[in-house]
């Protein structure tokens, strides 16, 4: 099973991707997590990404594509994967198509978009700022991340919708309810793969 999780910051896609990845035994690839790890390790890519992350802007496609390429060519990726937080704009989506042809001659199975009202997102992200202390959860950076989602990432909903590869999940429910809704979608997909 090869899945793409789409959604604004705070939609809960990371939490759900982690749960589903464990259940399916597939690789959970969070570009945000991987970038934060590289920043912590002060790798060349991490140092380059830092200023973008800290102002809530997208890290250059070239850096992100390198990371995704490394992940998708891992032996574990053969069993399937969940891409969480990638692609985040149309050019990354195009680059992913090409990468998948090169790596496996296979495409993704489905794109799952998590929808949550904006007012709920802002509240959730404020709570996360207190709990996790992420440097990119301050009010101004949050505004930039939401703006970057609307301008650059949200067009992907139409992009994948036009390809009839899109499922929408209501993310404004309890965590367990979202996990349940996601399981239904995945069970249906399994029947058709
Ligand atoms: P969230 O979805 O809550 O914004 P992430 O952990 O997915 O959090 O991403 C945090 C930051 O990492 C983003 O604001 C951005 O700077 C960077 N980032 C993550 N994924 C990508 C990507 N695919 N392309 C460009 N930048 C990315």
Tab-separated table of C-alpha atoms and ligand atoms in Angstrom:
chain	number	residue	atom	x	y	z
A	1	UNK	CA	0.000	0.000	0.000
A	2	UNK	CA	1.440	3.342	-1.084
A	3	UNK	CA	-0.360	6.351	0.353
A	4	UNK	CA	-0.006	10.123	0.354
A	5	UNK	CA	-1.411	12.090	3.301
A	6	UNK	CA	-2.441	15.648	2.559
A	7	UNK	CA	-3.701	18.261	4.968
A	8	UNK	CA	-3.004	21.556	6.697
A	9	UNK	CA	-0.679	21.790	9.700
A	10	UNK	CA	-2.547	20.550	12.757
A	11	UNK	CA	-4.892	18.272	10.783
A	12	UNK	CA	-3.542	15.222	12.628
A	13	UNK	CA	-2.072	13.512	9.584
A	14	UNK	CA	1.255	12.820	11.307
A	15	UNK	CA	-0.430	11.051	14.226
A	16	UNK	CA	-2.618	9.004	11.898
A	17	UNK	CA	0.263	8.171	9.558
A	18	UNK	CA	2.270	6.866	12.485
A	19	UNK	CA	-0.592	4.634	13.707
A	20	UNK	CA	-1.463	3.341	10.234
A	21	UNK	CA	2.187	2.786	9.318
A	22	UNK	CA	2.601	0.525	12.355
A	23	UNK	CA	-0.637	-1.350	11.603
A	24	UNK	CA	0.245	-1.946	7.970
A	25	UNK	CA	3.942	-2.523	8.616
A	26	UNK	CA	4.855	0.129	6.080
A	27	UNK	CA	7.360	2.954	6.145
A	28	UNK	CA	6.099	6.274	7.548
A	29	UNK	CA	7.941	9.053	5.745
A	30	UNK	CA	7.398	12.469	7.343
A	31	UNK	CA	9.453	15.084	5.506
A	32	UNK	CA	8.891	17.532	8.398
A	33	UNK	CA	10.295	15.037	10.942
A	34	UNK	CA	13.226	14.120	8.711
A	35	UNK	CA	14.061	17.790	8.157
A	36	UNK	CA	13.870	18.522	11.889
A	37	UNK	CA	16.203	15.576	12.556
A	38	UNK	CA	18.692	16.830	9.966
A	39	UNK	CA	18.540	20.294	11.500
A	40	UNK	CA	19.279	18.785	14.919
A	41	UNK	CA	22.181	16.766	13.475
A	42	UNK	CA	23.417	19.917	11.683
A	43	UNK	CA	23.791	18.119	8.347
A	44	UNK	CA	24.373	20.265	5.256
A	45	UNK	CA	20.719	19.870	4.295
A	46	UNK	CA	19.570	20.558	7.860
A	47	UNK	CA	21.528	23.789	7.998
A	48	UNK	CA	20.081	24.868	4.639
A	49	UNK	CA	16.520	24.004	5.731
A	50	UNK	CA	16.686	25.773	9.088
A	51	UNK	CA	15.781	29.316	8.049
A	52	UNK	CA	12.864	28.113	5.918
A	53	UNK	CA	11.407	25.949	8.695
A	54	UNK	CA	11.824	28.716	11.251
A	55	UNK	CA	9.812	31.188	9.206
A	56	UNK	CA	7.159	28.688	8.129
A	57	UNK	CA	8.180	28.644	4.471
A	58	UNK	CA	8.629	25.590	2.276
A	59	UNK	CA	12.161	24.212	2.163
A	60	UNK	CA	13.536	24.245	-1.446
A	61	UNK	CA	12.197	21.365	-3.545
A	62	UNK	CA	15.723	20.138	-4.356
A	63	UNK	CA	16.462	19.464	-0.653
A	64	UNK	CA	13.143	17.746	-0.038
A	65	UNK	CA	13.371	15.635	-3.213
A	66	UNK	CA	16.781	14.339	-2.142
A	67	UNK	CA	15.346	13.196	1.183
A	68	UNK	CA	12.304	11.563	-0.413
A	69	UNK	CA	14.495	9.836	-2.997
A	70	UNK	CA	16.626	8.330	-0.223
A	71	UNK	CA	13.562	7.099	1.642
A	72	UNK	CA	11.782	5.574	-1.347
A	73	UNK	CA	14.893	3.668	-2.429
A	74	UNK	CA	15.307	2.012	0.991
A	75	UNK	CA	14.691	-1.749	0.928
A	76	UNK	CA	11.884	-1.292	3.530
A	77	UNK	CA	10.010	0.911	1.065
A	78	UNK	CA	9.262	-2.141	-1.064
A	79	UNK	CA	6.584	-3.169	1.447
A	80	UNK	CA	4.806	0.147	0.997
A	81	UNK	CA	4.881	3.608	2.493
A	82	UNK	CA	2.927	6.581	3.733
A	83	UNK	CA	4.167	9.982	2.597
A	84	UNK	CA	3.239	12.529	5.274
A	85	UNK	CA	3.758	16.212	4.465
A	86	UNK	CA	4.965	15.537	0.940
A	87	UNK	CA	4.258	16.563	-1.793
A	88	UNK	CA	3.512	20.108	-0.662
A	89	UNK	CA	3.264	21.853	-4.030
A	90	UNK	CA	2.544	20.945	-7.639
A	91	UNK	CA	6.196	20.792	-8.670
A	92	UNK	CA	6.930	18.272	-5.883
A	93	UNK	CA	3.913	16.246	-7.047
A	94	UNK	CA	5.282	16.195	-10.612
A	95	UNK	CA	8.742	15.257	-9.345
A	96	UNK	CA	7.214	12.441	-7.274
A	97	UNK	CA	5.508	10.987	-10.370
A	98	UNK	CA	8.853	10.862	-12.150
A	99	UNK	CA	10.667	9.494	-9.142
A	100	UNK	CA	8.162	6.661	-8.735
A	101	UNK	CA	8.490	5.642	-12.364
A	102	UNK	CA	12.276	5.561	-11.965
A	103	UNK	CA	12.298	3.754	-8.619
A	104	UNK	CA	9.587	1.148	-8.956
A	105	UNK	CA	7.622	1.573	-12.179
A	106	UNK	CA	4.697	1.956	-9.787
A	107	UNK	CA	2.537	4.844	-8.725
A	108	UNK	CA	0.840	5.619	-5.415
A	109	UNK	CA	-2.472	3.911	-4.624
A	110	UNK	CA	-4.360	6.788	-3.035
A	111	UNK	CA	-4.120	10.321	-1.695
A	112	UNK	CA	-5.954	10.936	1.562
A	113	UNK	CA	-6.810	14.518	2.424
A	114	UNK	CA	-7.589	15.425	6.043
A	115	UNK	CA	-10.009	18.315	6.400
A	116	UNK	CA	-10.317	20.392	9.555
A	117	UNK	CA	-11.888	23.866	9.999
A	118	UNK	CA	-9.315	26.646	10.213
A	119	UNK	CA	-10.411	27.817	13.694
A	120	UNK	CA	-9.820	24.287	15.054
A	121	UNK	CA	-6.372	24.129	13.450
A	122	UNK	CA	-5.285	27.353	15.100
A	123	UNK	CA	-6.405	26.099	18.522
A	124	UNK	CA	-4.699	22.711	18.061
A	125	UNK	CA	-1.450	24.308	16.948
A	126	UNK	CA	-1.431	26.683	19.900
A	127	UNK	CA	-1.767	23.679	22.223
A	128	UNK	CA	1.003	21.830	20.402
A	129	UNK	CA	3.245	24.886	20.744
A	130	UNK	CA	2.936	24.622	24.513
A	131	UNK	CA	3.253	20.815	24.656
A	132	UNK	CA	6.072	20.187	22.180
A	133	UNK	CA	7.892	23.508	22.151
A	134	UNK	CA	8.475	23.457	18.388
A	135	UNK	CA	10.223	26.612	17.244
A	136	UNK	CA	7.877	26.872	14.243
A	137	UNK	CA	4.684	26.895	16.325
A	138	UNK	CA	4.825	30.603	17.271
A	139	UNK	CA	1.780	32.692	16.163
A	140	UNK	CA	3.542	34.500	13.317
A	141	UNK	CA	5.199	31.378	11.905
A	142	UNK	CA	1.904	29.523	12.224
A	143	UNK	CA	0.225	32.150	10.096
A	144	UNK	CA	2.892	31.666	7.435
A	145	UNK	CA	2.525	27.884	7.508
A	146	UNK	CA	-1.241	28.103	7.092
A	147	UNK	CA	-0.803	30.617	4.275
A	148	UNK	CA	1.748	28.407	2.544
A	149	UNK	CA	-0.694	25.499	2.876
A	150	UNK	CA	-3.523	27.463	1.225
A	151	UNK	CA	-1.392	28.907	-1.558
A	152	UNK	CA	0.898	26.021	-2.433
A	153	UNK	CA	-0.446	22.753	-1.006
A	154	UNK	CA	-4.239	23.052	-1.232
A	155	UNK	CA	-4.127	23.112	-5.091
A	156	UNK	CA	-2.999	19.480	-4.829
A	157	UNK	CA	-6.527	18.538	-3.718
A	158	UNK	CA	-7.765	19.406	-7.208
A	159	UNK	CA	-4.621	17.954	-8.820
A	160	UNK	CA	-5.229	14.511	-7.297
A	161	UNK	CA	-9.023	14.842	-7.373
A	162	UNK	CA	-8.876	15.231	-11.164
A	163	UNK	CA	-6.953	11.957	-11.299
A	164	UNK	CA	-9.686	10.228	-9.273
A	165	UNK	CA	-7.126	9.179	-6.701
A	166	UNK	CA	-8.415	11.253	-3.798
A	167	UNK	CA	-10.242	10.322	-0.591
A	168	UNK	CA	-11.355	12.950	1.903
A	169	UNK	CA	-11.437	12.309	5.628
A	170	UNK	CA	-13.050	14.549	8.195
A	171	UNK	CA	-10.232	15.283	10.640
A	172	UNK	CA	-12.499	17.177	13.019
A	173	UNK	CA	-13.367	14.124	15.115
A	174	UNK	CA	-11.726	12.316	18.024
A	175	UNK	CA	-8.381	10.708	17.205
A	176	UNK	CA	-9.971	7.239	17.490
A	177	UNK	CA	-12.822	8.189	15.155
A	178	UNK	CA	-10.374	9.459	12.540
A	179	UNK	CA	-8.337	6.240	12.864
A	180	UNK	CA	-11.582	4.292	12.299
A	181	UNK	CA	-12.577	6.340	9.242
A	182	UNK	CA	-9.093	5.880	7.810
A	183	UNK	CA	-9.242	2.128	8.379
A	184	UNK	CA	-12.461	1.946	6.347
A	185	UNK	CA	-10.823	3.762	3.448
A	186	UNK	CA	-7.749	1.502	3.601
A	187	UNK	CA	-9.856	-1.682	3.834
A	188	UNK	CA	-11.744	-0.608	0.715
A	189	UNK	CA	-8.494	0.114	-1.100
A	190	UNK	CA	-7.115	-3.309	-0.191
A	191	UNK	CA	-10.060	-4.937	-1.952
A	192	UNK	CA	-9.135	-3.150	-5.165
A	193	UNK	CA	-5.364	-3.620	-5.144
B	1	LIG	P1	3.123	20.763	9.668
B	1	LIG	O1	2.409	19.873	8.694
B	1	LIG	O2	2.482	20.729	11.013
B	1	LIG	O3	3.365	22.143	9.128
B	1	LIG	P2	5.643	19.384	9.195
B	1	LIG	O4	6.385	18.682	10.248
B	1	LIG	O5	5.005	18.551	8.120
B	1	LIG	O6	4.549	20.221	9.977
B	1	LIG	O7	6.562	20.489	8.466
B	1	LIG	C1	7.308	21.455	9.191
B	1	LIG	C2	8.127	22.333	8.233
B	1	LIG	O8	9.071	21.527	7.480
B	1	LIG	C3	7.314	23.062	7.160
B	1	LIG	O9	6.767	24.277	7.625
B	1	LIG	C4	8.380	23.282	6.057
B	1	LIG	O10	9.237	24.360	6.363
B	1	LIG	C5	9.208	22.004	6.136
B	1	LIG	N1	8.714	20.952	5.194
B	1	LIG	C6	8.174	19.748	5.519
B	1	LIG	N2	7.832	19.047	4.431
B	1	LIG	C7	8.164	19.833	3.360
B	1	LIG	C8	8.035	19.678	1.942
B	1	LIG	N3	7.489	18.582	1.394
B	1	LIG	N4	8.477	20.698	1.157
B	1	LIG	C9	9.024	21.806	1.673
B	1	LIG	N5	9.145	22.010	2.995
B	1	LIG	C10	8.724	21.035	3.843
